[in-house]
């Protein structure tokens, strides 16, 4: 865990330094370039002999006609011009030093602004890979241990071997669902969603079709009271989010209970609620259930309900992409309610 954080930080340091230097080089090249052009133009102007266009003006130098051709006056003018150039050079040097100082700060600021979102993304990815490998390790180790223990037995009966194989197949199926979930989660991370008008009834109808067999297997009824409403978003993604909520409601509810689906309007938003009369979520777990791989102790320890703590984090990602909100409330032992707040179309 620390390892990838350090890698991201050292990447941040070197790339910030490089990018700042590039920005600074551009700023200084422009500043020095302008200064040189400005200096050349001004010094040319300063070194020009007084104009002799007496036809237009009786006193072209401003010092009176009698000075116009005086060599001493010419020399004086040259001297003044040289002084002017010197003053200009000094000013331009000071100006460029100031540009260097301001440029340093500006380049650093711009480099940080450019790199920060990239770093955040890298860190999230590294975190994801590290969490995912951790999650994969646990079932793999369990699988390895049971197989090793069986192999160490001097005699393995056909029935025992069969048991072992069945156990292996079940574990592999779980691993498969975990990797499927991980892939979906990874894809969800960088998938832009469309924002077209979507019927909320279609969203819940689709989700119901997916979950109905699971619900029937537990004799759980799903009551759908969603009125016609149009929200803005991507229908398959929204259905996926509702599937996750319904799947949990069924998983964490007792045999024969009822799950309610309802919707109402609040300002510019639709509120879609999934309510169950299941085991509920403790106040300690409630703030964490949307974290990746988080499972309430009860769900993890009892080993009765399959899952990897991916569902809700995926649902939250989908709803975030829709500029909506997902709110959970629960009374332990009584049931839970998950509400999706989605912008109306
Ligand atoms: P999973 O269900 O695979 O464990 P989720 O991310 O979907 O992962 O849910 C995270 C945790 O939140 C679950 O392990 C469970 O403890 C809790 N949870 C989610 N939905 C419910 C619910 N409807 N009733 C009770 N607990 C829930």
mmCIF file of C-alpha atoms and ligand atoms in Angstrom:
data_model
loop_
_atom_site.group_PDB
_atom_site.id
_atom_site.type_symbol
_atom_site.label_atom_id
_atom_site.label_comp_id
_atom_site.label_asym_id
_atom_site.label_seq_id
_atom_site.Cartn_x
_atom_site.Cartn_y
_atom_site.Cartn_z
ATOM 1 C CA UNK A 1 0.000 0.000 0.000
ATOM 2 C CA UNK A 2 2.712 2.473 1.067
ATOM 3 C CA UNK A 3 4.775 1.347 -1.878
ATOM 4 C CA UNK A 4 2.391 2.624 -4.530
ATOM 5 C CA UNK A 5 1.747 5.852 -2.617
ATOM 6 C CA UNK A 6 5.504 6.516 -2.614
ATOM 7 C CA UNK A 7 5.745 5.719 -6.294
ATOM 8 C CA UNK A 8 2.980 8.181 -7.118
ATOM 9 C CA UNK A 9 4.648 10.835 -4.934
ATOM 10 C CA UNK A 10 8.054 10.449 -6.539
ATOM 11 C CA UNK A 11 6.373 10.612 -9.958
ATOM 12 C CA UNK A 12 4.632 13.794 -8.780
ATOM 13 C CA UNK A 13 7.902 15.376 -7.676
ATOM 14 C CA UNK A 14 9.908 14.669 -10.821
ATOM 15 C CA UNK A 15 7.118 15.553 -13.218
ATOM 16 C CA UNK A 16 6.280 18.755 -11.330
ATOM 17 C CA UNK A 17 9.944 19.800 -11.551
ATOM 18 C CA UNK A 18 10.133 18.976 -15.257
ATOM 19 C CA UNK A 19 6.874 20.623 -16.187
ATOM 20 C CA UNK A 20 7.668 23.731 -14.093
ATOM 21 C CA UNK A 21 11.019 24.053 -15.871
ATOM 22 C CA UNK A 22 9.369 23.766 -19.269
ATOM 23 C CA UNK A 23 6.766 26.399 -18.361
ATOM 24 C CA UNK A 24 9.511 28.637 -16.948
ATOM 25 C CA UNK A 25 11.605 28.217 -20.109
ATOM 26 C CA UNK A 26 8.606 29.308 -22.224
ATOM 27 C CA UNK A 27 7.879 32.309 -19.993
ATOM 28 C CA UNK A 28 11.538 33.416 -19.940
ATOM 29 C CA UNK A 29 12.015 32.895 -23.689
ATOM 30 C CA UNK A 30 9.013 35.122 -24.316
ATOM 31 C CA UNK A 31 10.102 37.717 -21.800
ATOM 32 C CA UNK A 32 13.728 37.872 -23.022
ATOM 33 C CA UNK A 33 12.624 37.753 -26.651
ATOM 34 C CA UNK A 34 10.258 40.700 -26.182
ATOM 35 C CA UNK A 35 12.937 42.589 -24.257
ATOM 36 C CA UNK A 36 15.484 42.139 -27.062
ATOM 37 C CA UNK A 37 13.029 43.229 -29.736
ATOM 38 C CA UNK A 38 11.932 46.192 -27.630
ATOM 39 C CA UNK A 39 15.522 47.168 -26.829
ATOM 40 C CA UNK A 40 16.636 46.977 -30.446
ATOM 41 C CA UNK A 41 13.724 49.062 -31.648
ATOM 42 C CA UNK A 42 14.184 51.665 -28.885
ATOM 43 C CA UNK A 43 17.937 51.876 -29.210
ATOM 44 C CA UNK A 44 17.593 52.342 -32.952
ATOM 45 C CA UNK A 45 15.155 55.144 -32.256
ATOM 46 C CA UNK A 46 17.529 56.702 -29.703
ATOM 47 C CA UNK A 47 20.573 56.561 -32.030
ATOM 48 C CA UNK A 48 18.830 58.224 -34.931
ATOM 49 C CA UNK A 49 20.366 61.611 -35.942
ATOM 50 C CA UNK A 50 18.047 64.567 -35.505
ATOM 51 C CA UNK A 51 15.716 64.797 -38.450
ATOM 52 C CA UNK A 52 16.412 67.493 -40.959
ATOM 53 C CA UNK A 53 13.018 68.266 -42.297
ATOM 54 C CA UNK A 54 13.084 72.013 -41.991
ATOM 55 C CA UNK A 55 10.451 72.188 -44.698
ATOM 56 C CA UNK A 56 7.918 70.946 -42.167
ATOM 57 C CA UNK A 57 9.228 72.531 -39.035
ATOM 58 C CA UNK A 58 11.388 75.514 -38.363
ATOM 59 C CA UNK A 59 12.934 73.889 -35.314
ATOM 60 C CA UNK A 60 13.208 70.121 -35.818
ATOM 61 C CA UNK A 61 15.449 69.431 -32.806
ATOM 62 C CA UNK A 62 13.427 71.377 -30.337
ATOM 63 C CA UNK A 63 16.628 73.082 -29.218
ATOM 64 C CA UNK A 64 16.471 75.831 -31.760
ATOM 65 C CA UNK A 65 17.821 75.872 -35.320
ATOM 66 C CA UNK A 66 21.277 77.108 -34.416
ATOM 67 C CA UNK A 67 22.158 73.790 -32.691
ATOM 68 C CA UNK A 68 21.048 71.603 -35.562
ATOM 69 C CA UNK A 69 24.394 71.101 -37.294
ATOM 70 C CA UNK A 70 26.679 71.658 -34.309
ATOM 71 C CA UNK A 71 29.084 68.634 -33.924
ATOM 72 C CA UNK A 72 29.244 69.255 -30.188
ATOM 73 C CA UNK A 73 25.531 69.024 -30.058
ATOM 74 C CA UNK A 74 25.666 65.780 -32.080
ATOM 75 C CA UNK A 75 28.108 64.354 -29.572
ATOM 76 C CA UNK A 76 25.875 65.457 -26.741
ATOM 77 C CA UNK A 77 22.986 63.738 -28.405
ATOM 78 C CA UNK A 78 24.986 60.519 -28.866
ATOM 79 C CA UNK A 79 25.958 60.638 -25.219
ATOM 80 C CA UNK A 80 22.351 61.108 -24.190
ATOM 81 C CA UNK A 81 21.363 58.235 -26.444
ATOM 82 C CA UNK A 82 23.977 55.974 -24.869
ATOM 83 C CA UNK A 83 22.765 56.969 -21.393
ATOM 84 C CA UNK A 84 19.233 56.219 -22.493
ATOM 85 C CA UNK A 85 20.287 52.793 -23.773
ATOM 86 C CA UNK A 86 22.068 52.035 -20.513
ATOM 87 C CA UNK A 87 18.984 53.010 -18.497
ATOM 88 C CA UNK A 88 16.820 50.914 -20.793
ATOM 89 C CA UNK A 89 19.150 47.903 -20.437
ATOM 90 C CA UNK A 90 19.064 48.218 -16.640
ATOM 91 C CA UNK A 91 15.302 48.448 -16.607
ATOM 92 C CA UNK A 92 14.915 45.478 -18.910
ATOM 93 C CA UNK A 93 17.302 43.420 -16.763
ATOM 94 C CA UNK A 94 15.306 44.271 -13.629
ATOM 95 C CA UNK A 95 12.101 43.496 -15.499
ATOM 96 C CA UNK A 96 13.426 40.106 -16.611
ATOM 97 C CA UNK A 97 14.624 39.266 -13.104
ATOM 98 C CA UNK A 98 11.128 40.087 -11.862
ATOM 99 C CA UNK A 99 9.699 37.920 -14.663
ATOM 100 C CA UNK A 100 12.019 35.110 -13.547
ATOM 101 C CA UNK A 101 10.815 35.316 -9.954
ATOM 102 C CA UNK A 102 7.140 35.589 -10.917
ATOM 103 C CA UNK A 103 7.687 32.949 -13.624
ATOM 104 C CA UNK A 104 9.032 30.464 -11.063
ATOM 105 C CA UNK A 105 5.903 30.801 -8.933
ATOM 106 C CA UNK A 106 3.580 30.822 -11.944
ATOM 107 C CA UNK A 107 5.229 27.771 -13.552
ATOM 108 C CA UNK A 108 5.030 25.814 -10.313
ATOM 109 C CA UNK A 109 1.371 26.761 -9.885
ATOM 110 C CA UNK A 110 0.545 25.807 -13.487
ATOM 111 C CA UNK A 111 2.467 22.533 -13.241
ATOM 112 C CA UNK A 112 0.615 21.555 -10.055
ATOM 113 C CA UNK A 113 -2.708 22.455 -11.635
ATOM 114 C CA UNK A 114 -1.945 20.312 -14.677
ATOM 115 C CA UNK A 115 -0.616 17.334 -12.751
ATOM 116 C CA UNK A 116 -2.921 17.139 -9.739
ATOM 117 C CA UNK A 117 -5.860 15.449 -11.485
ATOM 118 C CA UNK A 118 -3.466 13.000 -13.191
ATOM 119 C CA UNK A 119 -1.884 12.131 -9.843
ATOM 120 C CA UNK A 120 -5.268 11.662 -8.172
ATOM 121 C CA UNK A 121 -6.215 9.302 -10.976
ATOM 122 C CA UNK A 122 -2.948 7.369 -10.700
ATOM 123 C CA UNK A 123 -3.323 7.060 -6.964
ATOM 124 C CA UNK A 124 -6.892 5.786 -7.298
ATOM 125 C CA UNK A 125 -5.777 3.230 -9.892
ATOM 126 C CA UNK A 126 -2.863 2.036 -7.791
ATOM 127 C CA UNK A 127 -5.172 1.790 -4.791
ATOM 128 C CA UNK A 128 -7.653 -0.201 -6.843
ATOM 129 C CA UNK A 129 -5.022 -2.658 -8.045
ATOM 130 C CA UNK A 130 -3.703 -3.109 -4.527
ATOM 131 C CA UNK A 131 -7.209 -3.622 -3.037
ATOM 132 C CA UNK A 132 -8.184 -5.982 -5.838
ATOM 133 C CA UNK A 133 -5.099 -8.150 -5.463
ATOM 134 C CA UNK A 134 -5.689 -8.284 -1.735
ATOM 135 C CA UNK A 135 -9.272 -9.438 -2.297
ATOM 136 C CA UNK A 136 -8.126 -12.072 -4.783
ATOM 137 C CA UNK A 137 -5.436 -13.395 -2.473
ATOM 138 C CA UNK A 138 -7.788 -14.431 0.325
ATOM 139 C CA UNK A 139 -9.921 -16.959 -1.623
ATOM 140 C CA UNK A 140 -6.875 -18.168 -3.564
ATOM 141 C CA UNK A 141 -5.015 -18.920 -0.341
ATOM 142 C CA UNK A 142 -8.055 -20.759 1.033
ATOM 143 C CA UNK A 143 -8.273 -22.813 -2.138
ATOM 144 C CA UNK A 144 -4.591 -23.647 -1.978
ATOM 145 C CA UNK A 145 -4.771 -24.664 1.681
ATOM 146 C CA UNK A 146 -7.708 -27.076 1.296
ATOM 147 C CA UNK A 147 -6.043 -28.706 -1.698
ATOM 148 C CA UNK A 148 -2.726 -29.064 0.099
ATOM 149 C CA UNK A 149 -4.366 -30.564 3.176
ATOM 150 C CA UNK A 150 -6.200 -33.103 1.002
ATOM 151 C CA UNK A 151 -3.018 -34.005 -0.873
ATOM 152 C CA UNK A 152 -1.163 -34.631 2.386
ATOM 153 C CA UNK A 153 -3.614 -37.377 3.327
ATOM 154 C CA UNK A 154 -2.107 -40.803 2.642
ATOM 155 C CA UNK A 155 -5.385 -42.089 1.242
ATOM 156 C CA UNK A 156 -8.066 -40.007 -0.392
ATOM 157 C CA UNK A 157 -11.357 -41.805 -0.963
ATOM 158 C CA UNK A 158 -13.315 -41.202 -4.138
ATOM 159 C CA UNK A 159 -16.070 -39.486 -2.122
ATOM 160 C CA UNK A 160 -13.541 -37.167 -0.471
ATOM 161 C CA UNK A 161 -11.961 -36.359 -3.803
ATOM 162 C CA UNK A 162 -15.381 -35.559 -5.171
ATOM 163 C CA UNK A 163 -16.137 -33.271 -2.234
ATOM 164 C CA UNK A 164 -12.873 -31.492 -2.768
ATOM 165 C CA UNK A 165 -13.514 -31.009 -6.457
ATOM 166 C CA UNK A 166 -16.987 -29.661 -5.743
ATOM 167 C CA UNK A 167 -15.565 -27.257 -3.216
ATOM 168 C CA UNK A 168 -12.928 -26.182 -5.739
ATOM 169 C CA UNK A 169 -15.497 -25.582 -8.452
ATOM 170 C CA UNK A 170 -17.631 -23.491 -6.073
ATOM 171 C CA UNK A 171 -14.614 -21.429 -5.028
ATOM 172 C CA UNK A 172 -13.552 -20.882 -8.618
ATOM 173 C CA UNK A 173 -17.079 -19.731 -9.473
ATOM 174 C CA UNK A 174 -16.846 -17.174 -6.650
ATOM 175 C CA UNK A 175 -13.480 -16.006 -7.899
ATOM 176 C CA UNK A 176 -14.954 -15.637 -11.339
ATOM 177 C CA UNK A 177 -17.755 -13.446 -10.035
ATOM 178 C CA UNK A 178 -15.176 -11.397 -8.165
ATOM 179 C CA UNK A 179 -13.049 -10.821 -11.256
ATOM 180 C CA UNK A 180 -16.187 -10.005 -13.268
ATOM 181 C CA UNK A 181 -17.123 -7.456 -10.626
ATOM 182 C CA UNK A 182 -13.622 -6.000 -10.660
ATOM 183 C CA UNK A 183 -13.680 -5.637 -14.414
ATOM 184 C CA UNK A 184 -17.053 -3.897 -14.309
ATOM 185 C CA UNK A 185 -15.791 -1.618 -11.578
ATOM 186 C CA UNK A 186 -12.639 -0.757 -13.538
ATOM 187 C CA UNK A 187 -14.687 -0.043 -16.651
ATOM 188 C CA UNK A 188 -17.150 2.088 -14.733
ATOM 189 C CA UNK A 189 -14.240 4.266 -13.613
ATOM 190 C CA UNK A 190 -13.573 5.775 -16.987
ATOM 191 C CA UNK A 191 -16.849 5.393 -18.776
ATOM 192 C CA UNK A 192 -18.662 8.582 -19.704
ATOM 193 C CA UNK A 193 -22.436 8.240 -19.371
ATOM 194 C CA UNK A 194 -24.959 9.714 -21.763
ATOM 195 C CA UNK A 195 -27.537 12.176 -20.475
ATOM 196 C CA UNK A 196 -30.707 11.450 -22.376
ATOM 197 C CA UNK A 197 -34.291 11.329 -21.049
ATOM 198 C CA UNK A 198 -34.840 7.953 -19.387
ATOM 199 C CA UNK A 199 -38.100 6.518 -18.074
ATOM 200 C CA UNK A 200 -37.739 5.607 -14.421
ATOM 201 C CA UNK A 201 -40.314 2.836 -14.860
ATOM 202 C CA UNK A 202 -38.162 1.280 -17.582
ATOM 203 C CA UNK A 203 -35.134 1.458 -15.314
ATOM 204 C CA UNK A 204 -36.879 -0.331 -12.443
ATOM 205 C CA UNK A 205 -38.655 -2.768 -14.803
ATOM 206 C CA UNK A 206 -35.339 -3.847 -16.310
ATOM 207 C CA UNK A 207 -33.764 -4.228 -12.896
ATOM 208 C CA UNK A 208 -36.746 -6.275 -11.639
ATOM 209 C CA UNK A 209 -36.390 -8.703 -14.565
ATOM 210 C CA UNK A 210 -32.774 -9.319 -13.641
ATOM 211 C CA UNK A 211 -33.442 -9.922 -9.971
ATOM 212 C CA UNK A 212 -36.813 -11.702 -10.061
ATOM 213 C CA UNK A 213 -35.421 -15.270 -9.954
ATOM 214 C CA UNK A 214 -33.258 -14.524 -6.935
ATOM 215 C CA UNK A 215 -36.258 -12.977 -5.200
ATOM 216 C CA UNK A 216 -38.508 -15.920 -6.041
ATOM 217 C CA UNK A 217 -35.907 -18.363 -4.740
ATOM 218 C CA UNK A 218 -36.229 -16.652 -1.339
ATOM 219 C CA UNK A 219 -39.958 -16.145 -1.675
ATOM 220 C CA UNK A 220 -39.454 -12.381 -1.532
ATOM 221 C CA UNK A 221 -42.043 -10.124 -3.202
ATOM 222 C CA UNK A 222 -40.905 -6.905 -4.896
ATOM 223 C CA UNK A 223 -43.619 -4.222 -4.966
ATOM 224 C CA UNK A 224 -43.046 -1.694 -7.709
ATOM 225 C CA UNK A 225 -44.936 1.590 -7.140
ATOM 226 C CA UNK A 226 -42.856 3.837 -9.363
ATOM 227 C CA UNK A 227 -44.967 6.450 -11.199
ATOM 228 C CA UNK A 228 -44.100 7.620 -14.741
ATOM 229 C CA UNK A 229 -41.129 9.996 -14.510
ATOM 230 C CA UNK A 230 -38.290 11.033 -16.793
ATOM 231 C CA UNK A 231 -34.792 11.391 -15.433
ATOM 232 C CA UNK A 232 -31.668 12.449 -17.294
ATOM 233 C CA UNK A 233 -29.054 9.749 -17.781
ATOM 234 C CA UNK A 234 -28.022 6.446 -19.250
ATOM 235 C CA UNK A 235 -30.635 3.700 -18.970
ATOM 236 C CA UNK A 236 -28.397 0.586 -18.752
ATOM 237 C CA UNK A 237 -26.168 2.201 -16.088
ATOM 238 C CA UNK A 238 -29.167 3.331 -14.031
ATOM 239 C CA UNK A 239 -30.711 -0.144 -14.264
ATOM 240 C CA UNK A 240 -27.409 -1.592 -13.107
ATOM 241 C CA UNK A 241 -27.465 0.673 -10.044
ATOM 242 C CA UNK A 242 -31.034 -0.403 -9.209
ATOM 243 C CA UNK A 243 -30.075 -4.079 -9.730
ATOM 244 C CA UNK A 244 -27.319 -3.640 -7.147
ATOM 245 C CA UNK A 245 -29.774 -2.146 -4.617
ATOM 246 C CA UNK A 246 -32.431 -4.819 -5.275
ATOM 247 C CA UNK A 247 -29.815 -7.573 -5.143
ATOM 248 C CA UNK A 248 -28.687 -6.374 -1.708
ATOM 249 C CA UNK A 249 -32.268 -5.948 -0.494
ATOM 250 C CA UNK A 250 -32.963 -9.576 -1.447
ATOM 251 C CA UNK A 251 -29.621 -10.865 -0.128
ATOM 252 C CA UNK A 252 -29.938 -9.221 3.258
ATOM 253 C CA UNK A 253 -33.673 -9.853 3.841
ATOM 254 C CA UNK A 254 -35.321 -12.890 5.394
ATOM 255 C CA UNK A 255 -37.312 -15.467 3.476
ATOM 256 C CA UNK A 256 -40.848 -14.359 2.641
ATOM 257 C CA UNK A 257 -40.363 -10.612 3.247
ATOM 258 C CA UNK A 258 -41.262 -7.759 0.907
ATOM 259 C CA UNK A 259 -39.058 -5.217 -0.885
ATOM 260 C CA UNK A 260 -40.644 -1.881 -1.869
ATOM 261 C CA UNK A 261 -39.757 0.279 -4.823
ATOM 262 C CA UNK A 262 -41.200 3.804 -4.880
ATOM 263 C CA UNK A 263 -40.463 7.207 -6.372
ATOM 264 C CA UNK A 264 -41.374 10.826 -5.749
ATOM 265 C CA UNK A 265 -40.374 14.250 -6.971
ATOM 266 C CA UNK A 266 -38.333 16.778 -4.985
ATOM 267 C CA UNK A 267 -37.655 20.022 -6.813
ATOM 268 C CA UNK A 268 -35.613 19.252 -9.910
ATOM 269 C CA UNK A 269 -34.905 15.720 -8.727
ATOM 270 C CA UNK A 270 -36.568 12.327 -8.707
ATOM 271 C CA UNK A 271 -36.176 10.282 -5.530
ATOM 272 C CA UNK A 272 -36.180 6.554 -6.162
ATOM 273 C CA UNK A 273 -36.279 4.455 -2.998
ATOM 274 C CA UNK A 274 -35.592 0.749 -2.424
ATOM 275 C CA UNK A 275 -36.821 -0.367 1.013
ATOM 276 C CA UNK A 276 -36.363 -3.742 2.614
ATOM 277 C CA UNK A 277 -37.342 -5.325 5.923
ATOM 278 C CA UNK A 278 -34.021 -7.103 6.297
ATOM 279 C CA UNK A 279 -31.233 -7.288 8.843
ATOM 280 C CA UNK A 280 -30.358 -3.610 8.529
ATOM 281 C CA UNK A 281 -26.956 -1.950 8.841
ATOM 282 C CA UNK A 282 -25.343 -0.857 12.103
ATOM 283 C CA UNK A 283 -24.553 2.819 12.686
ATOM 284 C CA UNK A 284 -20.867 1.839 12.758
ATOM 285 C CA UNK A 285 -21.007 0.304 9.281
ATOM 286 C CA UNK A 286 -23.375 2.768 7.647
ATOM 287 C CA UNK A 287 -20.749 5.445 6.795
ATOM 288 C CA UNK A 288 -18.507 2.875 5.085
ATOM 289 C CA UNK A 289 -20.827 0.733 3.009
ATOM 290 C CA UNK A 290 -20.076 2.723 -0.163
ATOM 291 C CA UNK A 291 -16.328 2.129 0.161
ATOM 292 C CA UNK A 292 -14.776 -0.353 -2.207
ATOM 293 C CA UNK A 293 -14.547 -3.874 -0.748
ATOM 294 C CA UNK A 294 -16.218 -2.828 2.500
ATOM 295 C CA UNK A 295 -18.530 -5.412 3.992
ATOM 296 C CA UNK A 296 -20.216 -5.137 7.362
ATOM 297 C CA UNK A 297 -18.588 -7.520 9.848
ATOM 298 C CA UNK A 298 -21.771 -9.532 9.964
ATOM 299 C CA UNK A 299 -21.784 -10.125 6.207
ATOM 300 C CA UNK A 300 -18.071 -10.959 6.181
ATOM 301 C CA UNK A 301 -17.935 -13.245 9.174
ATOM 302 C CA UNK A 302 -21.116 -15.207 8.888
ATOM 303 C CA UNK A 303 -20.150 -16.351 5.403
ATOM 304 C CA UNK A 304 -23.832 -16.878 4.711
ATOM 305 C CA UNK A 305 -24.199 -14.143 2.124
ATOM 306 C CA UNK A 306 -21.882 -14.058 -0.865
ATOM 307 C CA UNK A 307 -20.405 -10.771 -1.897
ATOM 308 C CA UNK A 308 -17.211 -8.791 -2.140
ATOM 309 C CA UNK A 309 -18.275 -5.321 -1.101
ATOM 310 C CA UNK A 310 -18.113 -4.042 -4.661
ATOM 311 C CA UNK A 311 -21.803 -3.472 -5.416
ATOM 312 C CA UNK A 312 -22.536 -0.286 -3.519
ATOM 313 C CA UNK A 313 -19.288 1.417 -4.528
ATOM 314 C CA UNK A 314 -20.215 0.715 -8.137
ATOM 315 C CA UNK A 315 -23.778 2.033 -7.632
ATOM 316 C CA UNK A 316 -22.350 5.186 -6.072
ATOM 317 C CA UNK A 317 -19.974 5.681 -8.987
ATOM 318 C CA UNK A 318 -22.854 5.366 -11.457
ATOM 319 C CA UNK A 319 -24.998 7.863 -9.529
ATOM 320 C CA UNK A 320 -22.047 10.275 -9.168
ATOM 321 C CA UNK A 321 -21.587 10.151 -12.931
ATOM 322 C CA UNK A 322 -25.250 11.163 -13.197
ATOM 323 C CA UNK A 323 -24.673 14.157 -10.883
ATOM 324 C CA UNK A 324 -27.043 12.531 -8.433
ATOM 325 C CA UNK A 325 -26.814 11.299 -4.889
ATOM 326 C CA UNK A 326 -27.227 7.957 -3.166
ATOM 327 C CA UNK A 327 -28.434 8.003 0.426
ATOM 328 C CA UNK A 328 -28.622 5.058 2.813
ATOM 329 C CA UNK A 329 -30.602 4.869 6.026
ATOM 330 C CA UNK A 330 -31.173 1.864 8.196
ATOM 331 C CA UNK A 331 -32.419 0.598 11.525
ATOM 332 C CA UNK A 332 -30.552 -2.474 12.607
ATOM 333 C CA UNK A 333 -32.820 -5.490 12.758
ATOM 334 C CA UNK A 334 -35.689 -3.602 11.084
ATOM 335 C CA UNK A 335 -34.561 -2.891 7.558
ATOM 336 C CA UNK A 336 -32.772 -0.496 5.217
ATOM 337 C CA UNK A 337 -33.696 2.123 2.655
ATOM 338 C CA UNK A 338 -31.516 3.269 -0.220
ATOM 339 C CA UNK A 339 -32.602 6.409 -2.076
ATOM 340 C CA UNK A 340 -31.308 7.529 -5.449
ATOM 341 C CA UNK A 341 -31.598 11.264 -6.083
ATOM 342 C CA UNK A 342 -31.486 11.783 -9.834
ATOM 343 C CA UNK A 343 -31.836 14.952 -11.907
ATOM 344 C CA UNK A 344 -35.165 15.063 -13.728
ATOM 345 C CA UNK A 345 -35.008 15.346 -17.498
HETATM 346 P P1 LIG B 1 -21.741 -6.977 -0.903
HETATM 347 O O1 LIG B 1 -23.228 -6.991 -0.807
HETATM 348 O O2 LIG B 1 -21.212 -7.700 -2.058
HETATM 349 O O3 LIG B 1 -21.073 -7.350 0.380
HETATM 350 P P2 LIG B 1 -22.062 -4.117 -1.287
HETATM 351 O O4 LIG B 1 -21.079 -3.080 -1.653
HETATM 352 O O5 LIG B 1 -23.245 -4.258 -2.172
HETATM 353 O O6 LIG B 1 -21.266 -5.473 -1.152
HETATM 354 O O7 LIG B 1 -22.574 -3.809 0.183
HETATM 355 C C1 LIG B 1 -21.635 -3.517 1.188
HETATM 356 C C2 LIG B 1 -22.163 -3.928 2.542
HETATM 357 O O8 LIG B 1 -23.269 -3.143 2.927
HETATM 358 C C3 LIG B 1 -22.673 -5.350 2.593
HETATM 359 O O9 LIG B 1 -21.645 -6.255 2.874
HETATM 360 C C4 LIG B 1 -23.689 -5.313 3.715
HETATM 361 O O10 LIG B 1 -23.033 -5.471 4.956
HETATM 362 C C5 LIG B 1 -24.224 -3.908 3.669
HETATM 363 N N1 LIG B 1 -25.525 -3.805 2.964
HETATM 364 C C6 LIG B 1 -25.749 -3.357 1.726
HETATM 365 N N2 LIG B 1 -27.067 -3.365 1.424
HETATM 366 C C7 LIG B 1 -27.694 -3.846 2.500
HETATM 367 C C8 LIG B 1 -29.076 -4.086 2.819
HETATM 368 N N3 LIG B 1 -30.063 -3.833 1.940
HETATM 369 N N4 LIG B 1 -29.354 -4.570 4.049
HETATM 370 C C9 LIG B 1 -28.374 -4.816 4.935
HETATM 371 N N5 LIG B 1 -27.065 -4.607 4.699
HETATM 372 C C10 LIG B 1 -26.712 -4.115 3.501
#
